[in-house]
Coordinates of C-alpha atoms in Angstrom, one line a residue:
M4 CA 20.0 310.8 144.0
S5 CA 17.5 310.2 146.6
L6 CA 17.4 308.8 150.5
Q7 CA 15.4 305.5 151.1
P8 CA 15.9 304.9 154.6
E9 CA 17.0 301.5 156.0
E10 CA 16.8 300.3 159.3
P11 CA 20.1 299.1 161.0
G12 CA 20.0 295.2 161.6
D13 CA 22.1 293.1 162.8
V14 CA 25.9 291.6 161.1
P15 CA 24.7 288.8 158.8
A16 CA 25.4 285.1 160.0
E17 CA 27.9 284.5 157.7
T18 CA 29.6 287.7 157.5
V19 CA 29.9 287.0 161.2
R20 CA 31.5 283.8 160.8
V21 CA 34.0 284.5 158.4
A22 CA 34.9 287.5 160.2
R23 CA 35.3 285.9 163.1
A24 CA 37.8 283.1 161.6
A25 CA 40.0 285.5 159.7
F26 CA 40.2 288.1 162.7
P27 CA 40.3 285.8 165.8
K28 CA 41.9 289.0 167.9
G29 CA 39.6 291.3 166.1
S30 CA 40.3 294.3 164.4
L31 CA 39.9 297.8 165.0
A32 CA 36.8 297.8 162.5
I33 CA 35.1 295.1 164.3
R34 CA 35.7 296.4 167.4
L35 CA 34.4 299.2 166.2
R36 CA 30.6 297.3 165.8
D37 CA 30.9 295.2 168.8
E38 CA 31.7 297.6 171.3
L39 CA 29.8 300.9 169.9
G40 CA 27.1 299.3 167.9
V41 CA 25.7 301.3 164.8
L42 CA 27.0 304.8 164.8
F43 CA 25.3 306.2 161.9
T44 CA 22.2 305.9 160.7
D45 CA 20.3 307.0 157.7
E46 CA 17.9 309.4 159.5
Q47 CA 20.9 311.4 160.6
F48 CA 21.3 312.6 157.3
T49 CA 17.5 312.7 155.8
G50 CA 18.1 316.4 154.9
L51 CA 21.0 315.4 152.9
F52 CA 19.2 314.0 150.1
P53 CA 16.1 314.7 147.9
A54 CA 13.0 312.4 148.3
R55 CA 12.8 311.5 144.5
G56 CA 15.5 310.1 142.3
K57 CA 17.5 307.2 142.1
P58 CA 18.1 305.5 145.3
A59 CA 21.4 306.8 147.4
W60 CA 23.5 304.0 148.6
S61 CA 23.5 304.2 152.5
P62 CA 24.8 307.5 154.1
G63 CA 24.7 306.3 157.3
R64 CA 27.5 303.2 156.0
L65 CA 29.0 306.1 153.9
A66 CA 29.5 308.4 156.8
L67 CA 31.5 305.5 158.8
V68 CA 33.5 304.3 155.7
S69 CA 34.7 308.1 155.7
V70 CA 35.8 308.0 159.5
L71 CA 37.2 304.3 158.8
Q72 CA 39.0 305.9 155.4
F73 CA 40.7 308.7 157.8
A74 CA 41.6 306.4 160.7
E75 CA 43.7 304.2 158.0
G76 CA 44.9 307.4 156.2
L77 CA 43.1 305.7 152.8
P78 CA 42.2 307.8 149.6
D79 CA 38.9 307.3 147.8
R80 CA 39.7 304.5 145.8
Q81 CA 41.3 302.6 148.4
A82 CA 38.4 302.9 151.0
A83 CA 36.1 302.2 148.1
L84 CA 38.1 298.9 147.5
A85 CA 38.0 298.1 151.2
V86 CA 34.1 298.2 151.4
R87 CA 34.4 295.4 148.3
A88 CA 37.0 293.1 149.6
R89 CA 37.6 293.8 153.2
I90 CA 35.9 291.5 155.9
D91 CA 36.6 293.6 158.9
W92 CA 34.6 296.8 157.3
K93 CA 31.9 294.7 155.7
Y94 CA 31.4 293.4 159.8
A95 CA 31.5 297.3 160.7
L96 CA 29.3 298.2 158.1
G97 CA 26.6 295.0 158.2
L98 CA 27.1 293.8 154.5
E99 CA 26.6 290.6 153.5
L100 CA 30.4 288.7 152.0
T101 CA 28.6 289.6 148.3
D102 CA 27.9 293.4 148.6
P103 CA 29.9 295.2 145.4
G104 CA 29.9 298.4 147.4
F105 CA 29.9 301.3 145.5
D106 CA 32.4 303.5 143.1
Y107 CA 34.8 305.7 144.5
S108 CA 33.2 308.7 143.3
V109 CA 30.3 308.3 145.5
L110 CA 32.7 309.2 148.6
C111 CA 33.3 312.7 147.0
E112 CA 30.0 313.2 146.5
F113 CA 29.0 312.8 149.9
R114 CA 31.5 314.9 151.7
A115 CA 30.1 317.7 148.9
R116 CA 27.1 317.1 150.7
L117 CA 28.6 317.6 154.3
V118 CA 30.0 320.7 153.3
E119 CA 26.8 322.1 151.9
A120 CA 24.6 320.9 155.0
E121 CA 27.7 321.8 157.6
A122 CA 27.6 318.1 158.7
G123 CA 30.4 317.2 159.5
Q124 CA 29.9 318.4 163.0
M125 CA 27.2 316.1 163.3
V126 CA 29.5 312.9 162.6
F127 CA 32.1 314.3 164.9
D128 CA 29.3 315.1 168.1
R129 CA 27.6 311.4 167.2
V130 CA 30.9 309.5 168.1
L131 CA 31.4 311.8 171.6
D132 CA 27.4 311.1 172.4
A133 CA 28.6 307.4 172.0
A134 CA 31.8 308.3 174.1
R135 CA 29.8 309.5 176.9
Q136 CA 27.1 306.8 176.5
A137 CA 29.8 304.4 177.0
G138 CA 30.9 305.8 180.0
V139 CA 34.8 307.3 179.1
L140 CA 33.5 310.9 178.4
K141 CA 32.8 312.5 182.0
P142 CA 33.3 316.0 182.0
P143 CA 33.9 318.4 183.8
G144 CA 37.7 317.6 184.2
R145 CA 40.8 319.1 182.6
A146 CA 41.3 319.6 178.9
R147 CA 44.0 321.3 177.3
T148 CA 44.2 322.8 173.6
D149 CA 46.9 324.2 170.9
S150 CA 46.9 324.8 167.1
T151 CA 48.9 324.0 164.3
H152 CA 49.6 325.3 160.8
V153 CA 47.3 323.7 157.7
L154 CA 49.1 323.8 154.5
A155 CA 46.5 324.8 151.5
A156 CA 46.6 322.3 148.8
I157 CA 48.1 325.0 146.6
R158 CA 51.5 325.6 144.9
S159 CA 53.5 328.5 146.9
L160 CA 53.9 331.7 144.6
N161 CA 55.5 334.8 145.2
R162 CA 54.1 337.9 143.9
L163 CA 54.8 337.8 140.5
E164 CA 54.2 334.6 139.6
F165 CA 50.5 335.4 141.6
V166 CA 49.6 337.9 139.5
I167 CA 50.9 335.7 136.3
E168 CA 49.4 332.6 137.1
T169 CA 45.9 334.7 138.5
L170 CA 45.7 335.9 135.0
R171 CA 46.8 332.8 133.0
A172 CA 43.6 331.1 135.2
A173 CA 41.2 333.7 134.0
L174 CA 42.5 333.5 130.4
N175 CA 42.3 329.4 130.7
A176 CA 38.5 329.8 132.3
V177 CA 36.8 332.4 129.5
A178 CA 38.9 329.9 126.8
A179 CA 36.9 327.1 128.3
A180 CA 33.6 328.8 128.3
A181 CA 33.6 331.4 125.4
P182 CA 36.6 330.0 123.1
E183 CA 35.0 332.2 120.1
W184 CA 34.8 335.3 122.2
L185 CA 38.2 335.3 123.6
T186 CA 39.8 334.6 119.8
G187 CA 38.2 338.0 119.2
H188 CA 39.5 339.7 122.1
A189 CA 42.8 338.3 122.7
D190 CA 45.9 340.1 122.4
P191 CA 48.3 337.5 120.4
A192 CA 51.6 338.0 122.9
W193 CA 49.1 336.4 125.4
F194 CA 49.7 333.1 124.1
D195 CA 53.4 333.5 124.7
R196 CA 52.9 335.1 127.7
Y197 CA 50.4 333.1 129.3
A198 CA 50.1 329.9 127.7
T199 CA 52.8 327.9 130.7
R200 CA 52.4 328.6 134.3
P201 CA 55.3 331.0 135.7
E202 CA 58.0 329.5 136.9
D203 CA 59.9 332.2 139.1
Y204 CA 63.7 330.9 137.8
W205 CA 62.9 332.2 134.4
L206 CA 61.3 335.5 135.4
P207 CA 63.5 338.0 135.2
S208 CA 65.9 338.6 138.3
G209 CA 66.5 342.3 138.2
R210 CA 64.2 344.5 140.3
G211 CA 63.4 346.9 137.0
R212 CA 62.6 344.1 135.0
R213 CA 60.2 342.4 137.4
T214 CA 58.2 345.5 137.7
E215 CA 57.9 346.2 134.3
L216 CA 56.9 342.6 133.9
A217 CA 54.2 342.7 136.8
E218 CA 52.7 346.3 135.1
Q219 CA 53.0 344.4 131.8
T220 CA 50.6 341.7 133.2
G221 CA 48.7 344.4 134.8
W222 CA 47.7 346.1 131.9
D223 CA 46.6 343.0 130.2
G224 CA 44.6 341.9 133.1
M225 CA 42.8 345.1 133.0
R226 CA 42.6 344.4 129.4
L227 CA 40.5 341.5 130.1
L228 CA 38.6 342.6 133.0
T229 CA 37.5 345.5 130.6
D230 CA 36.4 343.3 127.6
V231 CA 34.3 341.2 130.2
H232 CA 32.8 344.3 131.3
A233 CA 31.6 345.8 128.3
A234 CA 28.6 346.1 127.1
H235 CA 28.8 344.0 124.6
A236 CA 30.1 340.7 126.3
P237 CA 28.1 338.1 127.5
C238 CA 27.3 339.0 130.9
W239 CA 28.0 335.5 132.3
L240 CA 31.4 336.2 131.3
R241 CA 31.9 338.7 133.8
E242 CA 30.4 336.2 136.9
L243 CA 33.1 333.4 136.0
P244 CA 34.8 332.3 139.6
A245 CA 38.2 332.9 137.8
V246 CA 37.4 336.3 136.2
Q247 CA 36.2 337.1 139.6
T248 CA 39.2 336.0 141.4
L249 CA 41.3 338.2 138.8
R250 CA 39.6 341.3 139.6
R251 CA 39.8 341.1 143.3
A252 CA 43.7 340.4 142.8
W253 CA 44.1 343.5 140.7
V254 CA 42.2 345.7 143.2
Q255 CA 44.7 344.0 145.8
Q256 CA 48.2 344.0 143.4
Y257 CA 47.5 347.4 140.9
A258 CA 46.4 350.8 141.4
V259 CA 45.3 353.4 138.3
D260 CA 46.8 356.7 138.4
A261 CA 44.7 359.9 137.3
E262 CA 46.3 359.2 133.8
G263 CA 44.7 355.6 133.5
E264 CA 48.2 354.2 134.3
V265 CA 48.4 350.7 135.8
R266 CA 50.8 350.8 138.6
W267 CA 52.0 347.4 140.7
R268 CA 51.5 348.6 144.2
D269 CA 54.2 348.8 146.5
P270 CA 54.4 346.0 148.9
K271 CA 52.7 348.6 151.9
E272 CA 50.3 349.3 149.7
C273 CA 48.5 346.0 149.7
P274 CA 46.0 344.9 151.7
P275 CA 46.7 343.3 155.1
G276 CA 47.2 339.0 155.1
A277 CA 43.9 338.3 156.4
L278 CA 42.1 340.1 153.0
R279 CA 45.1 339.3 150.6
L280 CA 44.6 336.1 148.1
V281 CA 47.5 334.2 148.2
S282 CA 46.5 331.5 144.8
P283 CA 43.6 331.5 142.4
Y284 CA 42.4 328.2 142.8
D285 CA 42.0 328.6 146.7
T286 CA 40.9 332.4 147.6
E287 CA 40.2 331.0 151.0
A288 CA 43.8 330.4 152.0
R289 CA 45.5 333.0 153.4
A290 CA 49.3 333.7 154.3
S291 CA 50.9 333.8 157.8
V292 CA 53.9 333.6 160.0
K293 CA 54.3 332.2 163.5
R294 CA 57.9 332.2 164.6
D295 CA 59.9 330.8 162.1
I296 CA 57.1 328.9 160.0
K297 CA 55.4 330.5 157.0
W298 CA 52.7 329.2 155.5
D299 CA 49.7 329.6 153.1
G300 CA 46.5 328.2 153.9
F301 CA 44.6 327.4 157.5
K302 CA 44.9 327.0 161.1
V303 CA 43.4 323.9 163.2
H304 CA 42.4 324.1 167.0
L305 CA 42.1 321.0 169.1
T306 CA 40.8 320.7 172.5
E307 CA 41.1 317.0 174.5
T308 CA 40.3 315.8 177.9
C309 CA 43.5 315.0 179.6
D310 CA 42.6 313.4 183.0
P311 CA 45.0 311.1 183.9
D312 CA 42.5 308.0 184.7
T313 CA 40.1 308.2 181.4
V314 CA 40.8 307.9 177.7
H315 CA 42.0 311.3 176.0
L316 CA 39.0 312.2 173.4
I317 CA 39.3 314.9 170.9
T318 CA 36.2 317.5 172.3
N319 CA 36.3 320.4 170.0
V320 CA 37.7 320.9 166.1
L321 CA 38.0 324.6 165.3
T322 CA 39.5 325.6 161.6
S323 CA 40.2 329.2 160.7
D324 CA 42.0 330.9 158.3
A325 CA 45.7 331.4 158.7
T326 CA 45.7 335.0 159.6
V327 CA 43.4 334.5 163.2
P328 CA 45.6 334.7 166.1
D329 CA 44.8 331.6 168.8
I330 CA 44.1 334.6 171.4
K331 CA 40.6 335.0 169.4
A332 CA 40.0 331.2 169.6
T333 CA 39.7 330.8 173.3
D334 CA 36.3 332.6 173.6
T335 CA 35.0 330.4 170.4
V336 CA 36.5 327.3 171.8
H337 CA 34.4 327.8 175.2
D338 CA 31.1 328.3 173.4
S339 CA 31.3 325.5 171.3
L340 CA 32.2 323.3 174.2
A341 CA 29.4 324.8 176.4
G342 CA 27.0 323.9 173.4
K343 CA 27.8 320.4 174.1
D344 CA 27.5 320.2 177.3
L345 CA 31.9 319.4 177.6
L346 CA 33.2 322.5 179.4
P347 CA 36.2 321.7 181.6
G348 CA 37.0 322.5 184.7
E349 CA 40.8 323.5 184.5
H350 CA 41.7 324.3 180.6
L351 CA 45.1 324.1 180.0
L352 CA 46.5 326.5 177.5
D353 CA 49.8 328.0 176.3
A354 CA 50.8 332.0 176.0
G355 CA 49.3 332.5 173.0
Y356 CA 45.8 331.6 174.2
L357 CA 45.4 333.7 177.6
D358 CA 45.2 337.2 178.7
G359 CA 43.0 339.0 181.1
P360 CA 40.1 339.1 179.7
R361 CA 40.1 335.9 178.7
I362 CA 40.9 334.4 182.2
V363 CA 37.6 336.3 183.2
T364 CA 35.5 335.7 180.3
A365 CA 36.0 331.7 181.5
Q366 CA 35.3 331.8 184.7
T367 CA 32.4 334.3 185.1
R368 CA 30.7 333.0 182.0
H369 CA 31.6 329.1 182.4
G370 CA 33.4 328.7 185.3
V371 CA 36.2 327.2 183.7
T372 CA 39.5 328.0 185.0
L373 CA 42.1 328.6 182.9
T374 CA 46.0 327.5 183.3
G375 CA 49.1 328.9 181.5
P376 CA 51.6 331.0 180.9
I377 CA 50.7 334.8 180.7
A378 CA 52.6 337.1 178.7
G379 CA 54.8 339.3 180.5
N380 CA 54.8 343.2 180.6
T381 CA 57.6 344.4 178.1
T382 CA 57.2 348.0 178.6
A383 CA 60.1 350.1 180.1
Q384 CA 58.3 350.8 183.2
A385 CA 57.8 347.3 183.7
T386 CA 59.8 346.3 186.3
G387 CA 62.6 347.4 189.3
P388 CA 61.5 349.4 192.4
Y389 CA 59.5 352.2 190.3
G390 CA 57.6 349.3 187.9
Q391 CA 54.0 349.8 187.6
D392 CA 53.7 346.7 190.4
A393 CA 55.0 349.0 192.7
F394 CA 52.0 351.1 192.9
T395 CA 49.7 350.0 195.3
V396 CA 46.1 350.8 193.8
D397 CA 42.6 351.5 195.9
W398 CA 40.1 350.5 193.2
D399 CA 37.1 351.3 196.0
N400 CA 38.8 355.1 196.0
K401 CA 39.9 355.5 192.7
T402 CA 43.3 356.1 193.8
V403 CA 47.3 355.1 192.9
T404 CA 49.7 355.6 195.2
C405 CA 53.2 355.6 194.3
P406 CA 56.4 353.6 196.3
N407 CA 57.4 357.1 197.8
G408 CA 53.8 357.6 199.3
M409 CA 52.3 360.3 196.7
T410 CA 48.9 359.6 195.7
T411 CA 46.4 360.7 192.6
G412 CA 43.1 360.4 192.0
Q413 CA 43.5 361.3 188.6
W414 CA 41.8 358.2 187.1
R415 CA 39.6 358.1 183.9
D416 CA 38.6 355.2 181.9
A417 CA 40.1 355.5 178.3
L418 CA 40.5 352.9 175.3
S419 CA 43.6 351.3 174.3
H420 CA 44.8 351.3 171.0
R421 CA 43.5 347.9 170.3
G422 CA 40.0 349.0 171.1
T423 CA 40.0 347.9 174.5
P424 CA 38.8 349.4 178.2
V425 CA 41.6 350.6 180.0
I426 CA 42.3 352.7 183.2
R427 CA 44.6 355.9 182.7
I428 CA 46.1 356.9 186.0
Q429 CA 48.2 360.3 186.2
F430 CA 50.1 362.0 188.9
S431 CA 50.8 365.9 189.5
P432 CA 53.7 367.5 187.6
K433 CA 54.3 369.2 191.0
D434 CA 54.9 366.0 193.1
C435 CA 57.2 364.1 190.0
R436 CA 59.2 367.4 189.4
A437 CA 60.4 367.4 193.1
C438 CA 60.8 363.6 193.8
P439 CA 64.5 363.0 193.9
S440 CA 63.6 359.3 192.4
R441 CA 62.4 360.9 189.0
P442 CA 65.1 359.2 186.7
Q443 CA 64.4 355.6 187.9
C444 CA 60.4 356.3 187.9
I445 CA 60.2 358.6 184.4
N446 CA 62.2 357.0 181.4
S447 CA 61.7 360.3 179.7
T448 CA 63.4 363.6 179.7
T449 CA 60.5 365.4 178.5
R450 CA 57.1 364.1 180.5
P451 CA 56.3 366.1 183.2
H452 CA 54.9 363.4 185.4
R453 CA 54.1 359.3 185.8
E454 CA 51.1 357.7 184.0
I455 CA 50.0 354.4 184.2
T456 CA 47.5 352.2 182.7
L457 CA 45.3 349.5 184.0
R458 CA 43.3 347.1 182.9
P459 CA 39.6 347.0 184.5
R460 CA 39.9 345.4 188.3
A461 CA 38.7 342.1 187.4
E462 CA 41.3 341.7 184.8
H463 CA 44.1 343.3 186.3
E464 CA 43.5 341.1 189.8
A465 CA 43.1 337.8 187.4
I466 CA 46.3 338.6 185.5
R467 CA 48.4 339.0 189.1
Q468 CA 47.2 336.0 190.8
A469 CA 47.8 334.0 187.5
R470 CA 51.5 335.6 187.5
A471 CA 52.2 334.9 190.9
A472 CA 50.7 331.3 191.1
E473 CA 52.7 330.4 187.6
G474 CA 56.1 330.0 189.5
T475 CA 55.4 327.8 191.9
P476 CA 56.0 324.0 191.8
E477 CA 52.3 322.9 191.7
W478 CA 51.4 325.1 188.9
R479 CA 54.6 323.6 186.8
E480 CA 53.1 320.0 188.1
R481 CA 49.4 320.8 186.9
Y482 CA 50.6 322.6 183.6
A483 CA 53.0 319.9 182.3
A484 CA 49.7 317.7 181.4
R485 CA 49.3 320.4 178.3
N486 CA 52.0 319.0 176.6
G487 CA 50.2 316.0 175.6
I488 CA 48.5 318.1 172.6
E489 CA 51.3 317.9 171.0
G490 CA 51.0 314.4 171.1
T491 CA 47.9 314.3 169.8
I492 CA 48.4 316.8 166.6
S493 CA 51.8 314.8 165.9
H494 CA 49.3 311.4 165.7
A495 CA 46.9 313.3 163.7
V496 CA 50.1 314.4 161.7
R497 CA 51.3 311.3 160.9
V498 CA 48.0 308.8 160.4
T499 CA 46.0 311.4 158.7
G500 CA 48.3 314.3 157.5
L501 CA 46.7 317.1 159.2
R502 CA 49.0 319.7 158.0
Q503 CA 48.0 319.3 154.4
C504 CA 44.8 320.0 152.9
R505 CA 43.5 317.4 150.8
Y506 CA 41.0 319.5 149.3
H507 CA 40.5 323.6 148.4
G508 CA 38.7 326.0 150.6
L509 CA 37.9 326.7 154.1
A510 CA 34.6 324.5 154.3
K511 CA 36.1 321.4 153.0
T512 CA 39.5 321.8 154.9
R513 CA 36.9 322.0 158.2
L514 CA 35.3 318.9 157.3
Q515 CA 38.6 317.1 156.9
H516 CA 39.6 318.0 160.4
Q517 CA 36.7 317.1 161.9
L518 CA 36.9 313.4 160.2
T519 CA 40.2 313.5 161.2
A520 CA 39.3 314.2 165.4
T521 CA 36.6 311.5 164.9
A522 CA 38.7 308.9 163.3
I523 CA 41.8 309.3 166.1
N524 CA 38.5 309.4 169.0
L525 CA 37.7 305.9 167.8
A526 CA 41.3 304.7 167.5
R527 CA 41.8 306.0 171.4
M528 CA 38.3 304.2 172.2
D529 CA 39.7 301.0 170.8
A530 CA 43.0 301.3 172.3
W531 CA 41.4 301.8 175.8
S532 CA 38.8 299.0 175.6
T533 CA 41.9 296.8 174.8
N534 CA 44.3 298.1 177.4
R535 CA 46.7 299.3 175.3
P536 CA 48.6 301.7 177.0
R537 CA 49.5 305.3 175.8
A538 CA 53.0 305.4 174.0
R539 CA 55.4 307.4 176.7
T540 CA 57.2 310.8 176.1
R541 CA 60.1 310.4 174.6
T542 CA 63.6 311.4 176.1
S543 CA 66.7 311.3 175.0
H544 CA 69.7 310.4 176.5
L545 CA 71.0 313.4 177.6
T546 CA 67.9 314.7 178.9
A547 CA 67.6 311.6 181.1
L548 CA 71.0 312.7 182.5
R549 CA 70.0 316.0 184.5
P550 CA 70.4 316.6 187.5
A551 CA 67.3 316.8 190.0
E552 CA 67.8 320.4 191.0
H553 CA 67.4 321.7 186.9
K554 CA 64.7 319.5 186.9
L555 CA 62.8 321.3 189.6
N556 CA 63.8 324.6 188.3
G557 CA 62.8 323.9 184.9
A558 CA 66.3 324.5 183.6
N559 CA 66.9 324.0 179.7

């Protein structure tokens, strides 16, 4: 399909007349057209379509349809029906009342083009630009970020189910692509073992029998891989995605010993979660655990403005696989906001996003102050009269003095077990052996002296300042605004199904989240323009009776 850009025009007069009569108070779609005008034009999507071929339906209108679709939680069929039948949508799209719209499959094709060109970010940013032009987005201010789990559009499988289903998927793919070849190479027993998908309730319950079945599956899969890679086999068979997935899964789940025996790996021998496949149908989904939540899929981070006198808009959406910890998202979020000139002055985060290096980087590179609880020091010598904070550090002279007055200059730069820069300080064994406070200072009877590990100066001081401010009433009052991001996640879950993937793969899931955030922003801008108050935070009857002193102290 080719693109023949159309200049956006006014809404047809008959559409205006009927829409005003049918919606005297307006609707979301009508008010968006009245307040923001034409959000998306065909010229913005010229790179997505070839210059020749059958004319495509207006991509500018398709972008708006996609956003409205997510705003109302509609599937493709109902969204296409809304374009044909709903007057307010025709008004927003600038269509004649007699316009027949398009087939619902056009939306799927359009999303595929957006994914291929990574144009979902452009759709999201266009609404932010419109908000900036309307005067409702004015950085720098305050922002808040949080993440939530996203379930992949797959069935959760245990290890045995996974290897059986992976082999079954590969056999089905080969059967569809080369039925005659597979008929001549398949073991007759495969048709009984892999004709239907595995269900855990009919698999063996004993560990020995389950291991035996897993290794039988490993032998069958290894034979199929050997046959498709043989010299006489068609070369394109080994390139089938399902066969490639089978090969990756077998490397992860099986080992071949010196005698050529296929052995099912012990769970400790399998690769880490960031690499391990969990489904043959979505090879980018990963298994992860966060507190009491276990899921297969992805993770999404939402960042929104939170100044009390402005509309709260989502300014950044970051989608990653489920195993990426929150701490690795902090710098990525700031770099993305800096590229859009939307950096906040203060960023409210929970403990998962904060550490010393992030605090320093945000302040020095972007001028952003990070506010949030810092994870406490959990080492055995963290607190008490001889805790690490009781030692006096002279950064200029590179010396450390203990609470009993002993000073050491044994100061060296090193790397932690995670590869981050640290400073290791050692006291003299002579001083430590004679010290009467040795049992309280050193928690080991065999260690000859006290050792201290510090972060670089900027990080060390940033952490101490953050911990000192954390307990003050002023800090608690500022940080209380972070709780609102949970309401945004709840809104996205209820309206658009944020925690459930509609599609397979990280790229398509990222587009889903970008369209979700765009839809929420348009709904919030509409609520702001119509003076609809924000929903109040729900308070239980018991919480409302909490004494004032307990509220002040933050007791639960």
